[in-house]
Coordinates of C-alpha atoms in Angstrom, one line a residue:
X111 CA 13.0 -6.3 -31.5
X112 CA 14.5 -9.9 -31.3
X113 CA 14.9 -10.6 -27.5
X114 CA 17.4 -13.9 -26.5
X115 CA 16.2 -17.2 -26.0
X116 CA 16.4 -18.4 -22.5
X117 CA 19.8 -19.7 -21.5
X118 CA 19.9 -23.3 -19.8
X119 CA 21.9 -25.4 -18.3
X120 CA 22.9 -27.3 -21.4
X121 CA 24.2 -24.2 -23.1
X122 CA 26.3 -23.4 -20.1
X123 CA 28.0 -27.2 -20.1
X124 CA 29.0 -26.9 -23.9
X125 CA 30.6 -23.3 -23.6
X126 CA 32.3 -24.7 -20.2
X127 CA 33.0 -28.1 -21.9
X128 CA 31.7 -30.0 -18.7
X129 CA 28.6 -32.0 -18.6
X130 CA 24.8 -30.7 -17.0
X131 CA 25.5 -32.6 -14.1
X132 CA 28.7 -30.6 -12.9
X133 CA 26.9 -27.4 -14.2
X134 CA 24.2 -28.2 -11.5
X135 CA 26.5 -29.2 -8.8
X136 CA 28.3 -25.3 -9.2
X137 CA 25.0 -23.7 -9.1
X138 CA 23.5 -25.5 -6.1
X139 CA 26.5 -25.2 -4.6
X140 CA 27.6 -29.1 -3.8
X141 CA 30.9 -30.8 -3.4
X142 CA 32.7 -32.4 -5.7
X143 CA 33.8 -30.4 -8.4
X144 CA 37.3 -28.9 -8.5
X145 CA 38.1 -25.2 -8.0
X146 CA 39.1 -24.6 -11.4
X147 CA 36.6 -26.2 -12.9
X148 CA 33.9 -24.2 -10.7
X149 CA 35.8 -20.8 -11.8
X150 CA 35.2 -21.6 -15.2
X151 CA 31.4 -22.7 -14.7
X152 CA 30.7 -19.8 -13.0
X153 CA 32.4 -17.5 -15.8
X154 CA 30.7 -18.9 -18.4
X155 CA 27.1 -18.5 -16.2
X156 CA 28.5 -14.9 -15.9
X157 CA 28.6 -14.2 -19.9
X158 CA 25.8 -16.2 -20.7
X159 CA 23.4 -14.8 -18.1
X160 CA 22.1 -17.8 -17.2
X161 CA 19.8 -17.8 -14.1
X162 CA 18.0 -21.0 -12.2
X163 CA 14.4 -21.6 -12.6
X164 CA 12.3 -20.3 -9.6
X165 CA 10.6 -23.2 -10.2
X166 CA 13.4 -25.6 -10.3
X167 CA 14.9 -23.9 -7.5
X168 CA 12.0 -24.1 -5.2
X169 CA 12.0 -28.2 -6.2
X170 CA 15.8 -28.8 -5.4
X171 CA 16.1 -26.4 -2.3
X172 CA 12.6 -25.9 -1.1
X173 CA 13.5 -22.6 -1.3
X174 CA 13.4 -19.3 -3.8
X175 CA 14.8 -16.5 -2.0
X176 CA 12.0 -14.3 -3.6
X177 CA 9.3 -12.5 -1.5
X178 CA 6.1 -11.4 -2.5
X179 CA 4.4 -7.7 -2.4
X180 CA 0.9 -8.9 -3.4
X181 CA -1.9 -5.9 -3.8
X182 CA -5.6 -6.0 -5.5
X183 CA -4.4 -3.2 -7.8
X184 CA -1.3 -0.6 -8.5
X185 CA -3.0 2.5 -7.1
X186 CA -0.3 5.4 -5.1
X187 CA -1.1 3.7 -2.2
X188 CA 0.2 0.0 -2.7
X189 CA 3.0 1.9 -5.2
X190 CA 4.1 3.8 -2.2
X191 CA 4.6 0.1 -0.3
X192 CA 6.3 -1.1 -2.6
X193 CA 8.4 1.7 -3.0
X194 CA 9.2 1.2 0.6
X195 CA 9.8 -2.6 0.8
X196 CA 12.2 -2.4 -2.6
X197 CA 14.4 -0.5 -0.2
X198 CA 14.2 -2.5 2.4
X199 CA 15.0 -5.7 0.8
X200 CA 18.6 -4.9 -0.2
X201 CA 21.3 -7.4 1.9
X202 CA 18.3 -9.4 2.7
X203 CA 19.3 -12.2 0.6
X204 CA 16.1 -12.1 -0.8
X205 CA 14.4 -10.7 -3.8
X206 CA 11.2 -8.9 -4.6
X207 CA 8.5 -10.0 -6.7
X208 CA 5.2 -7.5 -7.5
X209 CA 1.8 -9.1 -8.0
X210 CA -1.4 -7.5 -8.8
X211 CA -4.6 -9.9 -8.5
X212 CA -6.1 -7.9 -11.6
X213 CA -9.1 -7.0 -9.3
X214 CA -9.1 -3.1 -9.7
X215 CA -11.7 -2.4 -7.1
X216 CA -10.3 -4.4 -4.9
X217 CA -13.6 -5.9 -3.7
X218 CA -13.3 -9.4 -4.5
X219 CA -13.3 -11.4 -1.5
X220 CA -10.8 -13.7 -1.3
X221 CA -8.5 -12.3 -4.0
X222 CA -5.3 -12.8 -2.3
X223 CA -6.3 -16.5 -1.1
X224 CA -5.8 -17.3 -5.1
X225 CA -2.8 -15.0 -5.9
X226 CA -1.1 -17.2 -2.6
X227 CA -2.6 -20.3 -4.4
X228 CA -0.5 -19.1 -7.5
X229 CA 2.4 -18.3 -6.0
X230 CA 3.4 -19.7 -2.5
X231 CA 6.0 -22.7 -2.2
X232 CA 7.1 -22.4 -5.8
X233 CA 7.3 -18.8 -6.6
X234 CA 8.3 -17.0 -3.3
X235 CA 9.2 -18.2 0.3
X236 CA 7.0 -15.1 1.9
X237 CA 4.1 -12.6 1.0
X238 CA 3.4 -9.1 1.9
X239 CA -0.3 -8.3 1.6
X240 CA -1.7 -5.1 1.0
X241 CA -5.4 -4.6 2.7
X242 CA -6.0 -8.5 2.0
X243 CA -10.1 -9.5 2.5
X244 CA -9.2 -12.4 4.1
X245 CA -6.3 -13.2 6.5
X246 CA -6.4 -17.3 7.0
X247 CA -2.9 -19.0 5.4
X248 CA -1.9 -22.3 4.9
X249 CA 0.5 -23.3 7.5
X250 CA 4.3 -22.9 7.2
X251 CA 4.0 -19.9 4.7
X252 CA 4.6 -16.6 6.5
X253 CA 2.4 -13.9 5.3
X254 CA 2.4 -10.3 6.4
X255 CA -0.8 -8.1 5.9
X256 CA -0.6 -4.3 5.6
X257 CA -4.2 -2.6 6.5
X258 CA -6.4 -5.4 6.6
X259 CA -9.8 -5.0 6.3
X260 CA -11.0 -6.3 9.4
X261 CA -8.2 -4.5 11.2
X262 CA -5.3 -6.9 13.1
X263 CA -6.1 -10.7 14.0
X264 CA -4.0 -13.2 14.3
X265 CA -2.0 -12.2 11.4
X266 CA 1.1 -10.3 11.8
X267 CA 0.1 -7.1 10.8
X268 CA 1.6 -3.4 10.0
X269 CA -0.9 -0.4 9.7
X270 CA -1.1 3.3 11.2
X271 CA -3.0 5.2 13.5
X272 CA -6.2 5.7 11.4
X273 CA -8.1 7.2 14.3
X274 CA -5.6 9.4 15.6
X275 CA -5.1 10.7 12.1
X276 CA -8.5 11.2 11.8
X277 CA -8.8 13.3 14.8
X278 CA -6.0 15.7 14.2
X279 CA -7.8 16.2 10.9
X280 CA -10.9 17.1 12.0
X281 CA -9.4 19.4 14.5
X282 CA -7.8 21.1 12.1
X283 CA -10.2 22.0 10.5
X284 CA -12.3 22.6 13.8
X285 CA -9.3 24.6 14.9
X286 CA -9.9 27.4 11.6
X287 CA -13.3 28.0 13.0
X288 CA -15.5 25.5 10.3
X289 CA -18.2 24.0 11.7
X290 CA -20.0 22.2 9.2
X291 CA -18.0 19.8 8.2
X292 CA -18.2 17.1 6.1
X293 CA -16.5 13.8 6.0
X294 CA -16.5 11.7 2.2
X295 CA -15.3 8.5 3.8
X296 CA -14.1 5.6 2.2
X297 CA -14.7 1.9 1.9
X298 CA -17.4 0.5 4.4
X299 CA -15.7 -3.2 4.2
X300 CA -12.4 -1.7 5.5
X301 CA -11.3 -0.9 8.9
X302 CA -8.8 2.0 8.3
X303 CA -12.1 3.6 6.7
X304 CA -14.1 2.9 9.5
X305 CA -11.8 3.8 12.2
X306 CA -11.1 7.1 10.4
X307 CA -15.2 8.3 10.4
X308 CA -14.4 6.9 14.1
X309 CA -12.1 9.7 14.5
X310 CA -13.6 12.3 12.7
X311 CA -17.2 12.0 15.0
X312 CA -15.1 12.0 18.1
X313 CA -13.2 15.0 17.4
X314 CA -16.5 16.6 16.4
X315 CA -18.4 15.1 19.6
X316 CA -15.1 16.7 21.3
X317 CA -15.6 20.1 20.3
X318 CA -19.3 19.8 20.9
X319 CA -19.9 20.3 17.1
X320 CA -23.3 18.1 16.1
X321 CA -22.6 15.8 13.0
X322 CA -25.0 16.6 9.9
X323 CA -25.9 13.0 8.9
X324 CA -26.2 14.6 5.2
X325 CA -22.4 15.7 5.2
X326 CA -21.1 12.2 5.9
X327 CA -21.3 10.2 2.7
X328 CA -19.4 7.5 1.1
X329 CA -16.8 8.3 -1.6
X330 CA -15.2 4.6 -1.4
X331 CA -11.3 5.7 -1.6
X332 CA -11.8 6.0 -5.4
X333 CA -11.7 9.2 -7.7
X334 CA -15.1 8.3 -9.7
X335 CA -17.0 7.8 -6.7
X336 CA -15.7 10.3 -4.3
X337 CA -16.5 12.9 -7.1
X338 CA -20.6 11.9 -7.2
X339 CA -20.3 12.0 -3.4
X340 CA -19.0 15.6 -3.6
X341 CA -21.0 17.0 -6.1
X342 CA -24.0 15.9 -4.2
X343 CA -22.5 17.8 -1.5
X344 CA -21.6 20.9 -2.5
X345 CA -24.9 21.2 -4.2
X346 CA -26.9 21.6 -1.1
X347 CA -28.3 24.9 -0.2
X348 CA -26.4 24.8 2.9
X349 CA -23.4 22.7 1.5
X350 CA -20.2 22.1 3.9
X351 CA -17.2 24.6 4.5
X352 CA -14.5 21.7 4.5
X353 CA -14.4 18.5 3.8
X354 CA -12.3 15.7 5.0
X355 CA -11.9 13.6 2.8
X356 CA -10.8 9.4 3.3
X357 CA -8.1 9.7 1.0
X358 CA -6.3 11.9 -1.0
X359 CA -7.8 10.6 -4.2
X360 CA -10.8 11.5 -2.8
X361 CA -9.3 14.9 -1.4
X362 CA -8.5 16.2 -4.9
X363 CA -11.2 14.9 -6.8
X364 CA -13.0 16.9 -4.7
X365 CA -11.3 19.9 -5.4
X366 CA -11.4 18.9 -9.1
X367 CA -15.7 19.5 -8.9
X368 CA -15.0 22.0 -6.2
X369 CA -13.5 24.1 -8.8
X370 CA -16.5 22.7 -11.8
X371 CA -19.1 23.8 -9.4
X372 CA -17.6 27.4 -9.5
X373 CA -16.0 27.1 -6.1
X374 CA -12.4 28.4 -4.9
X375 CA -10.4 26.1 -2.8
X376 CA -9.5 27.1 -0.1
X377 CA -11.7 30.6 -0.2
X378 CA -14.8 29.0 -0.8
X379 CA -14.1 25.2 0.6
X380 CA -11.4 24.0 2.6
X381 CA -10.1 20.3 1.8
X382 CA -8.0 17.8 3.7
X383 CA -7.0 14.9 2.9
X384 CA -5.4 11.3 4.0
X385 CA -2.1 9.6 2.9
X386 CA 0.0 12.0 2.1
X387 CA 1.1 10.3 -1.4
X388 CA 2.9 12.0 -3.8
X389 CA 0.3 13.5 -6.0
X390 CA -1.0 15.4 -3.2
X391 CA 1.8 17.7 -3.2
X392 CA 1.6 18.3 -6.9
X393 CA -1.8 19.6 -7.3
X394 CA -3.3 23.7 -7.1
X395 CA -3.9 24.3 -4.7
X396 CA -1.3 21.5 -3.3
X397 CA -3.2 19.7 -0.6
X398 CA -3.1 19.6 3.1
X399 CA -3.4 16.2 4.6
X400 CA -2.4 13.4 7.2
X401 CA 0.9 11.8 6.5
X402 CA 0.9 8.0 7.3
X403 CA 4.3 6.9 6.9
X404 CA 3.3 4.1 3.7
X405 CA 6.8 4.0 2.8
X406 CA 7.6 3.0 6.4
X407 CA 4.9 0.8 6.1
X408 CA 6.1 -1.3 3.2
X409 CA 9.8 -1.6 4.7
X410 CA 8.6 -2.4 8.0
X411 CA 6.4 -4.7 7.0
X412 CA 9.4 -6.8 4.3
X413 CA 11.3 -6.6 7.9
X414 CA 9.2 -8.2 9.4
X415 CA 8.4 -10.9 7.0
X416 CA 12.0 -11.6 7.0
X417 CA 12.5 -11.8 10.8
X418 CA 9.4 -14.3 10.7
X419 CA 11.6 -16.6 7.8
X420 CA 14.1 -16.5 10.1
X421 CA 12.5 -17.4 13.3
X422 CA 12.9 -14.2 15.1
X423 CA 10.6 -13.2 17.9
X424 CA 9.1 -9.7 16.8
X425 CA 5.7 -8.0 17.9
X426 CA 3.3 -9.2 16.0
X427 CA 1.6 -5.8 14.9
X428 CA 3.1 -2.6 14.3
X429 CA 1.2 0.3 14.3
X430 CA 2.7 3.6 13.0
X431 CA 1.9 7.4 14.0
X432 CA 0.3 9.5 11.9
X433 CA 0.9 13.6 11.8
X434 CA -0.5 16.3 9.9
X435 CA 0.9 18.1 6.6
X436 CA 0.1 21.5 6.2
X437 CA 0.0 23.1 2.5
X438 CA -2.0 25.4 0.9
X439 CA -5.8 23.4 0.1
X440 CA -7.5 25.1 3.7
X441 CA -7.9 28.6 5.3
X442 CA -9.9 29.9 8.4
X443 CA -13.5 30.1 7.9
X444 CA -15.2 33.4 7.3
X445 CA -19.0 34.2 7.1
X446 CA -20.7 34.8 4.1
X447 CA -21.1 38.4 3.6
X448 CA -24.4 39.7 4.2
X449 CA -26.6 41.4 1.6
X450 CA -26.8 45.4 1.2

């Protein structure tokens, strides 16, 4: 398939018959041309499809009108975001641009410094950040982080209520009458994770329920890890009788070696899970789990970017609830039957 050469200026002057230098007075919107003449300009740009250069833009006007969703990798949760801010943006003004660092693990410290190196002041007049490493900017660029791994600083900052959610899950689960519980957590350089096994040990410290060191284990918010974490688990000769898990993607990959280990979920393990994204609904048994609002995240957080472009005074961290979403992956707890 033969795609179209970029249109430029010069082919929009000889299909108007006017020269590049009235062409670039219609677009940037500058006096001097007659009304007529503009019409036709801006016909001709119309058939043509000719758009400005960000980068040319950015030169003349200082400005793009595009904003930035930056994130380490497109897993469900930054997808969700974006989801979120793509709504939000409409009769902004502005547009959205997506940009993935290419560091899948998301690990690499400093990842979005050089995506913001990339980008800011030529590509995009703002940035939303999802779970950046590092939250210093240069000045005059507004940048809005989403989960941040050291939690809020002096960075406007949108996230939910990790440790609340974390509670309510474990007292769910405390609430069907399981006792040994385990908790796969997830990344140890990243606050939400932290303040979630936070939660969980209250609500067991709560319910005077002792913590079996052996049941809390790393599963690093991924699918390949959080399944090693779980198989390890399970195998013990007094394995757990739920598990809360970090994430969802650690939620169902545990039910997927749940189910290779022989075990039934939710008759032989209960499973609950964090996020609430999409896929969480769609597997068997579909799983229960704490909602945070990520949609809500990703629109709040374009909001505020824009409110911050345009000099409004706004809180400068939003923090949303979480609540719990009961389906079908956890059921009371019932002894093993004893031997005849």
């Amino acid at each position: 398939m033969a795609f179209p050469q970029r249109v430029n200026m010069s082919d929009v002057a000889r299909a108007a018959g006017v020269s590049v230098a009235t062409v670039s007075k219609v677009v940037n919107g500058r006096y001097g041309v007659a009304q007529a003449t503009v019409e036709r300009v801006q016909q001709v740009i119309h058939q043509l499809g000719y758009e400005a250069s960000l980068g040319a833009q950015s030169l003349r006007s200082h400005r793009t009108n595009v904003l930035g969703i930056l994130v380490a990798e497109f897993e469900p949760f930054s997808t969700e975001l974006l989801k979120g801010a793509s709504a939000e943006v409409t009769g902004t003004g502005y547009q959205l641009l997506a940009y993935s660092s290419g560091d899948a693990a998301g690990t690499a410290v400093g990842w979005e410094r050089r995506s913001l190196a990339r980008l800011s002041g030529t590509l995009i007049d703002g940035a939303v950040i999802v779970t950046p490493t590092v939250v210093e900017t240069k000045q005059g660029f507004h940048v809005v982080a989403v989960d941040p791994h050291t939690g809020p600083s002096g960075l406007p900052t949108v996230d939910s209520d990790n440790f609340a959610g974390a509670v309510l899950a474990t007292n769910y689960l405390l609430s069907l009458g399981h006792r040994r519980i385990a908790h796969i957590s997830g990344r140890a350089d990243l606050e939400s994770s932290r303040l979630r096994e936070a939660g969980f040990r209250q609500a067991m410290a709560d319910a005077g329920v002792a913590v079996d060191e052996r049941l809390v284990r790393v599963g690093g918010f991924r699918i390949e890890s959080a399944a090693g974490t779980a198989a390890e688990m399970l195998a013990l000769p007094d394995r757990p009788t739920a598990v809360f898990a970090g994430n969802d993607l650690s939620a169902i990959s545990t039910m997927d070696v749940a189910r290779c280990m022989g075990l039934s979920v939710p008759d032989d393990l209960s499973v609950i899970g964090f996020d609430n994204v999409p896929e969480s609904a769609l597997v068997n048994p579909p799983l229960t789990t704490i909602m945070q609002p990520i949609q809500r995240m990703g629109a709040e957080a374009l909001r505020l970017l824009v409110d911050l472009i345009a000099g409004v005074e706004r809180d400068s961290h939003i923090r949303l609830p979480t609540e719990l979403v009961v389906r079908a992956s956890c059921r009371p707890y019932s002894p093993p039957s004893s031997p005849l």
